[in-house]
Amino acid sequence: MKTPHLNQAAIVAAARLLEAGELVAFPTETVYGLGADAENPAAIAKIYAAKGRPSNHPVIVHIASQAEAARWAAELPEPAQRLMAAFWPGPLTLIVKRAASVPDAVSGGQDTIGLRCPSHPVAQALMREFKNGKGGIAAPSANKFGHVSPTTAQHVRDEFGVEDGSPLACVLDGGQSTVGIESTIIDVSRMDSHGPVLLRPGSIGADAIAAVIGVHPTTQDQEAPRVSGSLPSHYAPRSPVALVASLDCAETLQSLVARGRRVAVIAHGAARWETTGPQSVAVTRLPDDAAGYAHGLYAALRELDAAAPDIILVEAPPRDAAWSGVWDRLQRAAHDSTGALQSLLA
Ligand code: TXA
Ligand code: MG
């Protein structure tokens, strides 16, 4: 597998590989994507195989500009157009009714499509070069199904390998993703019956959405289209994760260490509690603001996870709306670890 440096020649080469039906990983401002030509069902099948993802889970189609949306959507309701104008290019995915020409493989057999126009300069350059800016790049996050999303090119290489057998034809390196968690997803495909629905919180919050379309999105309901990122245990590292209230962190950590447990800690902001301890404790301190925290979260989870600790202890962040995307990812990361902390303390 080649890992070209970030330059126009690398981007042109990546576009040609996509056009030839190959998989190309590329940076976006949220997380790295695992891209394939959205008009080529055989190429999309490679995404599902590489990720180990069930084939009824739809993938987002990345496009170069708002002007391209009409080719993929059967209809673009006014709120969708306003949201695109306000937030594209940027970390917002819109679910709309799909055009008849969109392959079933993209939509997981549903009658909708997820559209996103990323702002990362490398993603922008790639989309302009690919099919002369007229194509769509189907791209889920470039991680194995259920695992933590990648925010650097190295994360992608760690995930899929760099040997000859790698499913990726190339990885474009665009540095560390600035946002760090996946795009906000708003379903505007059922405006008449449901209004706008927030399917996945992200850095663009519900209030910012409401400010543009004049109505607050509701949260997910039973009838909403399937979102694999909304499975309870998505975005999980391999080590158990426990969310612990700030006030209880010091005591919990002490008790774990006293029992000889190997603990990793994600704290945030100024040091409010004692995390310096024996070598058995690895501490990562993330910023105290939601954007800074989101930016570093997945890299921290991956790095701590790599040492296979008995548990990753996460100091619970604040509860305000700005943190809803971060909370969503932390709760999913911790979902399969229910009881892990108690049994390590037993
Ligand atoms: O920030 C992001 O959105 C990143 C970057 C690479 O763009 N992509 C990403 O893709 O997070 P993925 O596949 O890991 O998550 C997209 C979510 C999935 O949970 C998928 O089920 C949902 O969007 N989705 C895609 N198309 C959909 C549709 N037509 N209806 C409902 N959900 C859809
Ligand atoms: Mg994903």
GROMACS .gro file of C-alpha atoms in nm, residues 3-344:
model
  342
    3THR     CA    1   0.101   0.634   0.153
    4PRO     CA    2   0.155   0.942  -0.059
    5HIS     CA    3   0.252   1.275   0.089
    6LEU     CA    4  -0.001   1.551   0.085
    7ASN     CA    5   0.033   1.716  -0.253
    8GLN     CA    6  -0.165   1.757  -0.572
    9ALA     CA    7   0.003   1.457  -0.737
   10ALA     CA    8  -0.105   1.236  -0.446
   11ILE     CA    9  -0.460   1.368  -0.465
   12VAL     CA   10  -0.477   1.309  -0.841
   13ALA     CA   11  -0.344   0.956  -0.793
   14ALA     CA   12  -0.603   0.890  -0.521
   15ALA     CA   13  -0.885   1.018  -0.745
   16ARG     CA   14  -0.773   0.782  -1.026
   17LEU     CA   15  -0.769   0.489  -0.780
   18LEU     CA   16  -1.124   0.574  -0.668
   19GLU     CA   17  -1.235   0.595  -1.031
   20ALA     CA   18  -1.080   0.250  -1.085
   21GLY     CA   19  -1.297   0.105  -0.807
   22GLU     CA   20  -1.031   0.098  -0.534
   23LEU     CA   21  -1.066   0.201  -0.167
   24VAL     CA   22  -0.893   0.524  -0.061
   25ALA     CA   23  -0.877   0.654   0.296
   26PHE     CA   24  -0.884   1.033   0.320
   27PRO     CA   25  -0.890   1.298   0.593
   28THR     CA   26  -1.199   1.501   0.680
   29GLU     CA   27  -1.236   1.763   0.952
   30THR     CA   28  -1.434   1.512   1.166
   31VAL     CA   29  -1.260   1.176   1.126
   32TYR     CA   30  -1.087   0.989   0.841
   33GLY     CA   31  -1.315   0.829   0.584
   34LEU     CA   32  -1.286   0.498   0.397
   35GLY     CA   33  -1.385   0.610   0.048
   36ALA     CA   34  -1.520   0.437  -0.261
   37ASP     CA   35  -1.696   0.552  -0.578
   38ALA     CA   36  -2.062   0.585  -0.471
   39GLU     CA   37  -2.178   0.493  -0.822
   40ASN     CA   38  -1.986   0.164  -0.824
   41PRO     CA   39  -2.161  -0.113  -0.624
   42ALA     CA   40  -1.856  -0.342  -0.645
   43ALA     CA   41  -1.638  -0.071  -0.491
   44ILE     CA   42  -1.892  -0.013  -0.214
   45ALA     CA   43  -1.897  -0.386  -0.143
   46LYS     CA   44  -1.524  -0.355  -0.069
   47ILE     CA   45  -1.602  -0.100   0.205
   48TYR     CA   46  -1.838  -0.341   0.379
   49ALA     CA   47  -1.587  -0.626   0.350
   50ALA     CA   48  -1.297  -0.415   0.484
   51LYS     CA   49  -1.497  -0.280   0.778
   52GLY     CA   50  -1.679  -0.602   0.860
   53ARG     CA   51  -1.997  -0.398   0.854
   54PRO     CA   52  -2.346  -0.543   0.799
   55SER     CA   53  -2.458  -0.466   0.442
   56ASN     CA   54  -2.790  -0.312   0.547
   57HIS     CA   55  -2.612  -0.019   0.713
   58PRO     CA   56  -2.613   0.281   0.476
   59VAL     CA   57  -2.301   0.488   0.408
   60ILE     CA   58  -2.273   0.866   0.375
   61VAL     CA   59  -2.203   1.010   0.029
   62HIS     CA   60  -1.949   1.294   0.026
   63ILE     CA   61  -1.995   1.557  -0.243
   64ALA     CA   62  -1.795   1.861  -0.357
   65SER     CA   63  -2.060   2.129  -0.304
   66GLN     CA   64  -2.423   2.206  -0.230
   67ALA     CA   65  -2.485   2.231  -0.606
   68GLU     CA   66  -2.417   1.855  -0.638
   69ALA     CA   67  -2.682   1.755  -0.381
   70ALA     CA   68  -2.967   1.765  -0.634
   71ARG     CA   69  -2.815   1.474  -0.830
   72TRP     CA   70  -2.834   1.244  -0.528
   73ALA     CA   71  -3.159   1.355  -0.367
   74ALA     CA   72  -3.515   1.300  -0.490
   75GLU     CA   73  -3.616   1.618  -0.310
   76LEU     CA   74  -3.437   1.883  -0.105
   77PRO     CA   75  -3.683   2.034   0.140
   78GLU     CA   76  -3.629   2.398   0.227
   79PRO     CA   77  -3.479   2.326   0.572
   80ALA     CA   78  -3.222   2.100   0.404
   81GLN     CA   79  -3.123   2.378   0.168
   82ARG     CA   80  -3.091   2.627   0.451
   83LEU     CA   81  -2.877   2.388   0.655
   84MET     CA   82  -2.648   2.322   0.359
   85ALA     CA   83  -2.610   2.694   0.297
   86ALA     CA   84  -2.533   2.756   0.663
   87PHE     CA   85  -2.302   2.464   0.745
   88TRP     CA   86  -2.150   2.329   0.422
   89PRO     CA   87  -1.873   2.265   0.373
   90GLY     CA   88  -1.858   2.140   0.729
   91PRO     CA   89  -1.940   1.866   0.982
   92LEU     CA   90  -2.310   1.819   0.904
   93THR     CA   91  -2.471   1.518   0.733
   94LEU     CA   92  -2.826   1.547   0.599
   95ILE     CA   93  -3.054   1.249   0.544
   96VAL     CA   94  -3.286   1.315   0.248
   97LYS     CA   95  -3.496   1.103   0.011
   98ARG     CA   96  -3.260   0.950  -0.243
   99ALA     CA   97  -3.271   0.987  -0.620
  100ALA     CA   98  -3.379   0.674  -0.812
  101SER     CA   99  -3.032   0.645  -0.970
  102VAL     CA  100  -2.852   0.594  -0.636
  103PRO     CA  101  -2.732   0.232  -0.600
  104ASP     CA  102  -2.903   0.024  -0.329
  105ALA     CA  103  -2.560  -0.056  -0.189
  106VAL     CA  104  -2.518   0.307  -0.077
  107SER     CA  105  -2.847   0.337   0.105
  108GLY     CA  106  -2.853  -0.009   0.260
  109GLY     CA  107  -3.178  -0.064   0.068
  110GLN     CA  108  -3.353   0.234   0.232
  111ASP     CA  109  -3.522   0.514   0.037
  112THR     CA  110  -3.296   0.781   0.184
  113ILE     CA  111  -2.937   0.896   0.142
  114GLY     CA  112  -2.693   1.066   0.377
  115LEU     CA  113  -2.515   1.362   0.212
  116ARG     CA  114  -2.216   1.547   0.348
  117CYS     CA  115  -1.979   1.810   0.208
  118PRO     CA  116  -1.662   1.806   0.420
  119SER     CA  117  -1.447   2.117   0.461
  120HIS     CA  118  -1.103   1.957   0.499
  121PRO     CA  119  -0.884   2.096   0.218
  122VAL     CA  120  -0.758   1.750   0.119
  123ALA     CA  121  -1.115   1.612   0.106
  124GLN     CA  122  -1.222   1.915  -0.096
  125ALA     CA  123  -0.934   1.876  -0.340
  126LEU     CA  124  -1.004   1.502  -0.374
  127MET     CA  125  -1.373   1.557  -0.447
  128ARG     CA  126  -1.295   1.823  -0.706
  129GLU     CA  127  -1.047   1.593  -0.880
  130PHE     CA  128  -1.259   1.276  -0.859
  131LYS     CA  129  -1.482   1.255  -1.170
  132ASN     CA  130  -1.420   1.628  -1.224
  133GLY     CA  131  -1.614   1.721  -0.913
  134LYS     CA  132  -1.929   1.541  -1.036
  135GLY     CA  133  -1.887   1.220  -0.840
  136GLY     CA  134  -1.987   1.110  -0.493
  137ILE     CA  135  -1.749   0.939  -0.252
  138ALA     CA  136  -1.924   0.686  -0.029
  139ALA     CA  137  -1.730   0.687   0.298
  140PRO     CA  138  -1.791   0.556   0.646
  141SER     CA  139  -1.532   0.627   0.913
  142ALA     CA  140  -1.211   0.436   0.833
  143ASN     CA  141  -1.228   0.189   1.122
  144LYS     CA  142  -1.343  -0.169   1.170
  145PHE     CA  143  -1.714  -0.195   1.256
  146GLY     CA  144  -1.781  -0.084   1.613
  147HIS     CA  145  -1.427   0.036   1.682
  148VAL     CA  146  -1.302   0.389   1.760
  149SER     CA  147  -1.296   0.619   1.454
  150PRO     CA  148  -0.954   0.731   1.323
  151THR     CA  149  -0.843   1.095   1.349
  152THR     CA  150  -0.497   1.052   1.193
  153ALA     CA  151  -0.358   0.868   0.891
  154GLN     CA  152  -0.156   0.651   1.130
  155HIS     CA  153  -0.480   0.542   1.303
  156VAL     CA  154  -0.607   0.424   0.964
  157ARG     CA  155  -0.286   0.232   0.897
  158ASP     CA  156  -0.307   0.077   1.246
  159GLU     CA  157  -0.664  -0.028   1.170
  160PHE     CA  158  -0.617  -0.186   0.826
  161GLY     CA  159  -0.246  -0.266   0.808
  162VAL     CA  160   0.011  -0.149   0.556
  163GLU     CA  161   0.105  -0.488   0.412
  164ASP     CA  162   0.033  -0.599   0.057
  165GLY     CA  163  -0.288  -0.761   0.171
  166SER     CA  164  -0.435  -0.430   0.295
  167PRO     CA  165  -0.780  -0.356   0.150
  168LEU     CA  166  -0.676   0.010   0.102
  169ALA     CA  167  -0.511   0.127  -0.219
  170CYS     CA  168  -0.384   0.440  -0.044
  171VAL     CA  169  -0.417   0.660   0.264
  172LEU     CA  170  -0.408   1.037   0.209
  173ASP     CA  171  -0.249   1.211   0.506
  174GLY     CA  172  -0.408   1.542   0.605
  175GLY     CA  173  -0.285   1.569   0.963
  176GLN     CA  174  -0.503   1.528   1.271
  177SER     CA  175  -0.876   1.589   1.214
  178THR     CA  176  -0.970   1.919   1.376
  179VAL     CA  177  -1.322   1.835   1.500
  180GLY     CA  178  -1.236   1.483   1.614
  181ILE     CA  179  -1.585   1.329   1.642
  182GLU     CA  180  -1.818   1.232   1.357
  183SER     CA  181  -2.053   1.478   1.188
  184THR     CA  182  -2.388   1.580   1.330
  185ILE     CA  183  -2.661   1.386   1.143
  186ILE     CA  184  -3.000   1.550   1.083
  187ASP     CA  185  -3.280   1.356   0.915
  188VAL     CA  186  -3.489   1.591   0.700
  189SER     CA  187  -3.640   1.311   0.489
  190ARG     CA  188  -3.968   1.301   0.681
  191MET     CA  189  -4.037   1.670   0.741
  192ASP     CA  190  -4.414   1.644   0.697
  193SER     CA  191  -4.465   1.368   0.952
  194HIS     CA  192  -4.171   1.410   1.193
  195GLY     CA  193  -3.997   1.742   1.132
  196PRO     CA  194  -3.618   1.747   1.161
  197VAL     CA  195  -3.470   1.461   1.368
  198LEU     CA  196  -3.124   1.461   1.524
  199LEU     CA  197  -2.983   1.112   1.457
  200ARG     CA  198  -2.629   1.168   1.584
  201PRO     CA  199  -2.506   1.464   1.791
  202GLY     CA  200  -2.182   1.627   1.680
  203SER     CA  201  -1.999   1.956   1.697
  204ILE     CA  202  -2.291   2.142   1.535
  205GLY     CA  203  -2.545   2.144   1.816
  206ALA     CA  204  -2.926   2.131   1.814
  207ASP     CA  205  -2.942   2.502   1.905
  208ALA     CA  206  -2.731   2.598   1.603
  209ILE     CA  207  -2.963   2.387   1.382
  210ALA     CA  208  -3.271   2.552   1.533
  211ALA     CA  209  -3.122   2.897   1.477
  212VAL     CA  210  -3.109   2.824   1.103
  213ILE     CA  211  -3.442   2.643   1.044
  214GLY     CA  212  -3.651   2.792   1.323
  215VAL     CA  213  -3.742   2.459   1.482
  216HIS     CA  214  -3.557   2.237   1.725
  217PRO     CA  215  -3.474   1.889   1.593
  218THR     CA  216  -3.630   1.609   1.794
  219THR     CA  217  -3.417   1.314   1.899
  220GLN     CA  218  -3.422   0.972   1.747
  221ASP     CA  219  -3.740   0.764   1.739
  222GLN     CA  220  -3.818   0.401   1.655
  223GLU     CA  221  -3.910   0.469   1.293
  224ALA     CA  222  -3.594   0.665   1.213
  225PRO     CA  223  -3.369   0.518   0.946
  226ARG     CA  224  -3.099   0.285   1.075
  227VAL     CA  225  -2.781   0.452   1.194
  228SER     CA  226  -2.505   0.212   1.289
  229GLY     CA  227  -2.343   0.487   1.494
  230SER     CA  228  -2.653   0.476   1.710
  231LEU     CA  229  -2.602   0.115   1.816
  232PRO     CA  230  -2.539   0.135   2.190
  233SER     CA  231  -2.190  -0.011   2.182
  234HIS     CA  232  -2.041   0.183   1.891
  235TYR     CA  233  -1.707   0.373   1.906
  236ALA     CA  234  -1.562   0.133   2.162
  237PRO     CA  235  -1.198   0.062   2.243
  238ARG     CA  236  -1.106  -0.298   2.331
  239SER     CA  237  -1.037  -0.225   2.699
  240PRO     CA  238  -1.336  -0.166   2.927
  241VAL     CA  239  -1.428   0.199   2.980
  242ALA     CA  240  -1.589   0.345   3.293
  243LEU     CA  241  -1.728   0.696   3.324
  244VAL     CA  242  -1.676   0.824   3.678
  245ALA     CA  243  -1.799   1.150   3.831
  246SER     CA  244  -1.516   1.398   3.896
  247LEU     CA  245  -1.570   1.383   4.271
  248ASP     CA  246  -1.528   1.005   4.281
  249CYS     CA  247  -1.226   0.979   4.052
  250ALA     CA  248  -0.949   1.004   4.311
  251GLU     CA  249  -1.101   0.742   4.538
  252THR     CA  250  -1.188   0.504   4.253
  253LEU     CA  251  -0.835   0.530   4.115
  254GLN     CA  252  -0.679   0.468   4.456
  255SER     CA  253  -0.895   0.162   4.514
  256LEU     CA  254  -0.806   0.017   4.174
  257VAL     CA  255  -0.434   0.078   4.224
  258ALA     CA  256  -0.450  -0.074   4.573
  259ARG     CA  257  -0.583  -0.391   4.411
  260GLY     CA  258  -0.294  -0.397   4.163
  261ARG     CA  259  -0.511  -0.304   3.865
  262ARG     CA  260  -0.351  -0.148   3.557
  263VAL     CA  261  -0.548   0.171   3.502
  264ALA     CA  262  -0.554   0.431   3.225
  265VAL     CA  263  -0.718   0.766   3.296
  266ILE     CA  264  -0.871   1.034   3.076
  267ALA     CA  265  -0.902   1.348   3.288
  268HIS     CA  266  -0.982   1.697   3.166
  269GLY     CA  267  -0.899   2.058   3.243
  270ALA     CA  268  -0.688   2.166   3.536
  271ALA     CA  269  -0.572   1.893   3.775
  272ARG     CA  270  -0.857   1.881   4.027
  273TRP     CA  271  -0.766   1.544   4.168
  274GLU     CA  272  -0.458   1.337   4.223
  275THR     CA  273  -0.373   1.133   3.915
  276THR     CA  274  -0.002   1.106   3.975
  277GLY     CA  275   0.056   0.762   4.102
  278PRO     CA  276   0.249   0.447   4.042
  279GLN     CA  277   0.364   0.351   3.694
  280SER     CA  278   0.057   0.135   3.657
  281VAL     CA  279  -0.147   0.451   3.587
  282ALA     CA  280  -0.129   0.619   3.243
  283VAL     CA  281  -0.296   0.959   3.242
  284THR     CA  282  -0.413   1.165   2.946
  285ARG     CA  283  -0.547   1.509   3.022
  286LEU     CA  284  -0.781   1.661   2.763
  287PRO     CA  285  -0.884   2.027   2.742
  288ASP     CA  286  -1.171   2.167   2.947
  289ASP     CA  287  -1.372   2.292   2.649
  290ALA     CA  288  -1.595   2.057   2.449
  291ALA     CA  289  -1.431   2.131   2.112
  292GLY     CA  290  -1.079   2.078   2.243
  293TYR     CA  291  -1.188   1.761   2.424
  294ALA     CA  292  -1.359   1.617   2.113
  295HIS     CA  293  -1.050   1.695   1.907
  296GLY     CA  294  -0.832   1.476   2.129
  297LEU     CA  295  -1.077   1.210   2.249
  298TYR     CA  296  -1.031   0.932   1.991
  299ALA     CA  297  -0.652   0.966   1.982
  300ALA     CA  298  -0.651   0.939   2.363
  301LEU     CA  299  -0.877   0.631   2.362
  302ARG     CA  300  -0.663   0.462   2.097
  303GLU     CA  301  -0.336   0.542   2.267
  304LEU     CA  302  -0.448   0.426   2.611
  305ASP     CA  303  -0.619   0.119   2.467
  306ALA     CA  304  -0.297   0.013   2.295
  307ALA     CA  305  -0.138  -0.069   2.632
  308ALA     CA  306  -0.437  -0.297   2.712
  309PRO     CA  307  -0.507  -0.165   3.063
  310ASP     CA  308  -0.755  -0.342   3.292
  311ILE     CA  309  -0.979  -0.039   3.257
  312ILE     CA  310  -0.988   0.312   3.108
  313LEU     CA  311  -1.131   0.547   3.370
  314VAL     CA  312  -1.291   0.858   3.218
  315GLU     CA  313  -1.357   1.159   3.436
  316ALA     CA  314  -1.714   1.255   3.342
  317PRO     CA  315  -1.719   1.588   3.156
  318PRO     CA  316  -1.972   1.868   3.215
  319ARG     CA  317  -2.335   1.805   3.122
  320ASP     CA  318  -2.420   2.116   2.918
  321ALA     CA  319  -2.542   2.105   2.558
  322ALA     CA  320  -2.199   2.186   2.413
  323TRP     CA  321  -2.083   1.846   2.539
  324SER     CA  322  -2.365   1.634   2.395
  325GLY     CA  323  -2.156   1.493   2.109
  326VAL     CA  324  -1.876   1.401   2.349
  327TRP     CA  325  -2.121   1.244   2.597
  328ASP     CA  326  -2.281   1.039   2.323
  329ARG     CA  327  -1.942   0.890   2.221
  330LEU     CA  328  -1.829   0.831   2.580
  331GLN     CA  329  -2.150   0.650   2.671
  332ARG     CA  330  -2.122   0.427   2.367
  333ALA     CA  331  -1.755   0.358   2.442
  334ALA     CA  332  -1.854   0.254   2.796
  335HIS     CA  333  -2.169   0.063   2.702
  336ASP     CA  334  -2.024  -0.288   2.686
  337SER     CA  335  -1.824  -0.235   3.006
  338THR     CA  336  -2.116  -0.235   3.250
  339GLY     CA  337  -1.999  -0.408   3.565
  340ALA     CA  338  -1.628  -0.404   3.468
  341LEU     CA  339  -1.539  -0.141   3.726
  342GLN     CA  340  -1.732  -0.317   4.003
  343SER     CA  341  -1.565  -0.648   3.934
  344LEU     CA  342  -1.217  -0.490   3.930
   0.00000   0.00000   0.00000
